[in-house]
XYZ file of C-alpha atoms in Angstrom:
306
model
C -41.383 90.912 -17.626
C -40.900 89.722 -21.202
C -39.389 86.336 -21.974
C -36.341 88.141 -23.372
C -35.830 89.906 -20.038
C -36.424 86.679 -18.130
C -33.803 84.904 -20.237
C -31.404 87.762 -19.490
C -32.142 87.419 -15.776
C -31.391 83.683 -15.928
C -28.066 84.315 -17.648
C -27.175 87.076 -15.208
C -27.991 84.772 -12.277
C -25.604 82.213 -13.779
C -22.868 84.860 -13.748
C -22.117 85.014 -17.445
C -20.228 88.075 -18.758
C -22.306 91.019 -19.983
C -21.401 90.177 -23.593
C -23.242 86.882 -23.159
C -26.308 88.642 -21.746
C -27.036 90.443 -25.034
C -30.246 89.945 -27.007
C -28.748 87.341 -29.342
C -27.649 85.134 -26.451
C -31.040 85.509 -24.795
C -32.851 84.492 -27.984
C -30.525 81.497 -28.331
C -31.401 80.427 -24.785
C -35.107 80.789 -25.552
C -34.806 78.851 -28.800
C -32.770 76.009 -27.364
C -35.275 75.796 -24.473
C -38.234 75.983 -26.908
C -39.808 78.830 -24.934
C -42.083 81.370 -26.653
C -43.605 84.497 -25.134
C -46.698 82.523 -24.104
C -44.895 79.554 -22.538
C -44.001 78.949 -18.921
C -40.410 77.980 -18.224
C -41.626 74.739 -16.684
C -42.451 73.571 -20.224
C -38.854 73.977 -21.455
C -37.398 71.065 -23.435
C -33.926 70.020 -24.484
C -34.497 68.586 -27.935
C -31.532 68.535 -30.319
C -31.565 71.601 -32.608
C -29.358 73.187 -35.277
C -28.311 76.820 -35.512
C -30.665 77.054 -38.487
C -33.496 76.027 -36.116
C -32.462 78.786 -33.683
C -32.689 81.369 -36.479
C -36.062 80.046 -37.628
C -37.468 79.876 -34.075
C -36.418 83.444 -33.270
C -37.971 84.798 -36.456
C -41.250 82.907 -36.118
C -41.820 83.477 -32.412
C -40.173 86.819 -31.632
C -40.118 88.575 -34.997
C -36.342 88.961 -34.913
C -34.717 87.994 -38.201
C -31.135 86.745 -38.164
C -29.650 86.053 -41.586
C -28.465 82.529 -42.391
C -24.931 83.873 -42.764
C -24.995 84.880 -39.094
C -24.729 81.234 -38.005
C -21.029 81.505 -37.208
C -21.670 84.660 -35.162
C -24.332 82.812 -33.151
C -21.955 79.908 -32.645
C -19.055 82.087 -31.475
C -20.961 84.664 -29.421
C -23.505 82.385 -27.754
C -23.231 78.631 -28.220
C -19.462 78.425 -27.704
C -19.755 80.205 -24.346
C -22.858 78.274 -23.283
C -20.992 75.020 -23.856
C -18.007 76.279 -21.834
C -20.401 77.018 -18.984
C -22.000 73.528 -19.189
C -25.376 74.981 -20.196
C -25.478 72.953 -23.403
C -23.875 69.948 -25.063
C -23.409 68.964 -28.699
C -23.955 65.593 -30.322
C -20.290 65.142 -31.192
C -20.694 65.343 -34.953
C -18.334 67.348 -37.138
C -19.239 71.038 -36.908
C -19.714 71.215 -40.684
C -22.063 68.217 -40.660
C -25.785 68.788 -41.395
C -26.443 66.519 -38.405
C -24.512 68.715 -35.913
C -26.877 69.746 -33.111
C -27.031 71.247 -29.629
C -29.288 70.813 -26.629
C -29.497 71.884 -22.995
C -27.752 69.575 -20.553
C -30.136 67.711 -18.268
C -28.863 69.752 -15.317
C -29.464 73.048 -17.120
C -32.906 71.916 -18.270
C -33.883 71.107 -14.689
C -32.608 74.510 -13.542
C -34.477 76.426 -16.250
C -37.700 74.547 -15.569
C -37.529 75.734 -11.958
C -37.288 79.443 -12.896
C -40.093 81.383 -11.226
C -40.787 78.578 -8.743
C -39.729 78.115 -5.093
C -37.159 75.551 -6.250
C -35.200 78.076 -8.353
C -32.862 79.441 -5.684
C -31.860 76.000 -4.465
C -31.232 74.617 -7.941
C -29.316 77.758 -8.921
C -27.119 77.409 -5.831
C -26.403 73.753 -6.636
C -25.546 74.558 -10.257
C -23.149 77.332 -9.278
C -21.579 75.101 -6.630
C -20.880 72.418 -9.215
C -19.567 74.576 -12.065
C -17.069 77.356 -12.607
C -18.934 80.445 -13.814
C -17.950 81.994 -17.130
C -16.886 85.166 -15.340
C -14.510 83.124 -13.175
C -13.313 81.017 -16.101
C -12.505 83.987 -18.296
C -11.038 86.101 -15.503
C -8.813 83.176 -14.630
C -6.929 83.562 -17.903
C -5.149 86.542 -16.367
C -5.730 86.342 -12.658
C -5.350 82.716 -11.625
C -2.215 80.635 -11.577
C -2.060 77.910 -14.147
C -1.585 74.299 -13.087
C 1.843 72.849 -13.864
C 1.832 69.381 -15.406
C 4.632 67.206 -16.771
C 3.700 65.506 -20.046
C 6.120 63.083 -21.694
C 8.894 64.495 -19.525
C 8.239 68.107 -20.577
C 6.763 70.918 -18.484
C 3.380 72.360 -19.496
C 0.661 74.315 -17.753
C -3.077 73.753 -17.785
C -5.497 76.648 -17.514
C -7.401 76.596 -14.200
C -10.772 74.894 -13.950
C -12.272 71.564 -12.924
C -11.974 69.991 -16.369
C -8.242 70.648 -16.526
C -7.820 69.686 -12.885
C -9.158 66.279 -13.836
C -6.988 66.107 -16.964
C -3.935 66.797 -14.802
C -4.968 63.893 -12.564
C -5.392 61.637 -15.604
C -1.866 62.449 -16.811
C -0.204 62.240 -13.399
C -2.284 59.704 -11.452
C -4.236 57.488 -13.845
C -1.439 56.992 -16.365
C 1.161 56.040 -13.764
C -1.146 53.401 -12.258
C -3.033 51.947 -15.220
C -1.040 52.989 -18.292
C 2.566 52.757 -17.085
C 5.290 53.820 -19.537
C 2.644 55.230 -21.863
C 3.149 58.309 -24.010
C 0.568 61.100 -24.176
C -0.258 61.542 -27.849
C -2.991 64.124 -27.357
C -4.368 66.352 -24.623
C -6.274 69.599 -24.984
C -6.734 72.596 -22.730
C -9.904 74.586 -22.139
C -8.153 77.640 -23.605
C -5.434 76.141 -25.838
C -7.271 73.369 -27.690
C -4.320 71.214 -28.796
C -1.839 71.537 -25.921
C -0.095 68.307 -26.960
C -0.774 66.673 -30.317
C 1.685 64.227 -31.877
C 0.245 64.152 -35.391
C 2.988 61.968 -36.846
C 2.599 59.204 -34.269
C -1.194 59.379 -34.410
C -1.142 58.931 -38.178
C 1.399 56.120 -37.916
C -1.062 54.317 -35.660
C -3.826 54.774 -38.247
C -5.731 57.839 -37.031
C -7.635 59.793 -39.656
C -7.991 63.231 -38.098
C -9.832 66.126 -39.739
C -10.262 69.662 -38.468
C -13.769 68.783 -37.350
C -13.095 65.563 -35.462
C -13.772 65.770 -31.768
C -10.750 64.119 -30.187
C -11.010 62.401 -26.805
C -9.736 64.635 -24.024
C -6.621 62.513 -23.449
C -5.043 59.876 -25.716
C -2.327 57.652 -24.248
C -0.307 54.980 -26.053
C 1.525 52.097 -24.362
C 3.922 50.822 -27.008
C 4.988 47.728 -25.058
C 1.407 46.432 -25.056
C 0.297 48.229 -28.225
C -2.678 49.644 -26.343
C -4.327 53.036 -26.905
C -6.270 54.614 -24.046
C -9.032 57.039 -25.002
C -9.881 58.998 -21.850
C -12.722 61.497 -21.483
C -12.395 63.991 -18.617
C -15.969 64.477 -17.440
C -17.139 67.184 -15.072
C -20.473 67.940 -16.763
C -20.686 66.408 -20.273
C -18.847 64.052 -22.631
C -18.845 60.597 -21.014
C -18.100 57.360 -22.876
C -21.696 56.716 -23.837
C -22.434 54.284 -26.707
C -22.673 57.016 -29.353
C -19.346 58.503 -28.249
C -17.588 55.136 -28.442
C -19.010 54.677 -31.947
C -17.706 58.097 -33.004
C -14.199 57.253 -31.820
C -14.430 53.845 -33.511
C -15.241 55.563 -36.799
C -12.374 58.029 -36.371
C -9.951 55.187 -35.631
C -11.250 52.477 -37.967
C -7.729 51.969 -39.364
C -6.085 51.734 -35.933
C -5.009 48.168 -35.190
C -3.725 48.751 -31.647
C -5.921 47.602 -28.771
C -8.431 50.280 -27.799
C -9.403 51.072 -24.221
C -12.225 53.514 -23.478
C -12.108 55.287 -20.124
C -14.371 57.894 -18.524
C -12.649 59.820 -15.734
C -14.524 61.669 -12.989
C -13.320 63.865 -10.148
C -15.518 62.129 -7.576
C -18.054 59.356 -7.072
C -20.954 61.810 -6.905
C -20.304 62.940 -10.478
C -19.883 59.338 -11.639
C -23.333 58.456 -10.266
C -24.937 61.131 -12.462
C -23.636 59.381 -15.581
C -23.522 55.742 -14.475
C -26.743 54.625 -16.180
C -25.665 55.927 -19.599
C -22.081 54.683 -19.805
C -21.297 52.174 -22.526
C -20.573 48.556 -21.684
C -17.008 47.381 -22.242
C -15.632 50.719 -21.071
C -13.744 51.647 -17.926
C -14.318 54.230 -15.182
C -11.611 55.956 -13.157
C -12.406 58.307 -10.264
C -9.706 60.753 -9.199
C -10.840 60.655 -5.552
C -10.096 56.903 -5.545
C -7.053 56.773 -7.824
C -5.960 53.212 -7.030
C -9.209 51.630 -8.247
C -11.147 51.292 -11.465
C -14.675 50.248 -12.356
C -14.896 47.798 -15.265
C -18.245 47.858 -17.028
C -18.289 44.173 -17.834
C -17.289 41.076 -15.920
C -15.511 39.096 -18.614
C -12.084 40.659 -18.129
C -10.204 43.487 -16.517
C -8.425 46.385 -18.132
C -7.449 45.731 -21.746
C -8.660 46.133 -25.285
C -11.873 44.308 -26.104
C -11.269 43.680 -29.784
């Protein structure tokens, strides 16, 4: 079986739609895994690469030439869906930046490296247990009930899925306990990107937002304390690691309100996967234990550090 067919088998096993099992998506998976026809999957890597590198890799190793102007097609048809499925992560840069890159998540890398070995079935089962498949995610747009959520006193609905389940808990459970009387200035949805976005208030507070900025999942503002809570809803990627805190700092360099950085997890098991990489002077909230927080420094409890 060729590497192209093996890549297609991997994607099919992960229950991606047929459109994301086409040749382009398979070549993207091979490129981002750094697998040529002669390589074994156990040698896969997850180095950061650009779409330009994907095009170059495919041409040099498989003789398939994609034009440079096909980068947006590759992004929309392959990389966008792979990120939704938690196969890959980006480095958080602006999408038009020359430093914008993708790589396999550690979990996906481990799964791919097990392909063709006795460990494959077990790792595949664990991955599917921990993530909504793309087929389920996309079918849910029509077939599954959305989750009602009240934001700033108004009724909204979140699309189904674990990420939005956690965002709902952040709005309804975290905010009431640890950010009382706060206003939600921003929250996205896995389908509708900017579900709530109060541009005027954000700019009044000093935000400089461009089309390419990657906003935190939830932004809360407590006017009585003049505190802003930046909350990342993490089910597979996107925790408050040092580089992410720095990115938000750069985006909010003109914000004078106190800044609080929070990573939210659904359960303790997921938190443990990320615990070694979380930035100091940030906070952790776990939806399974909503009355408690973990403070990653001993000098003080919840509050802005600067």
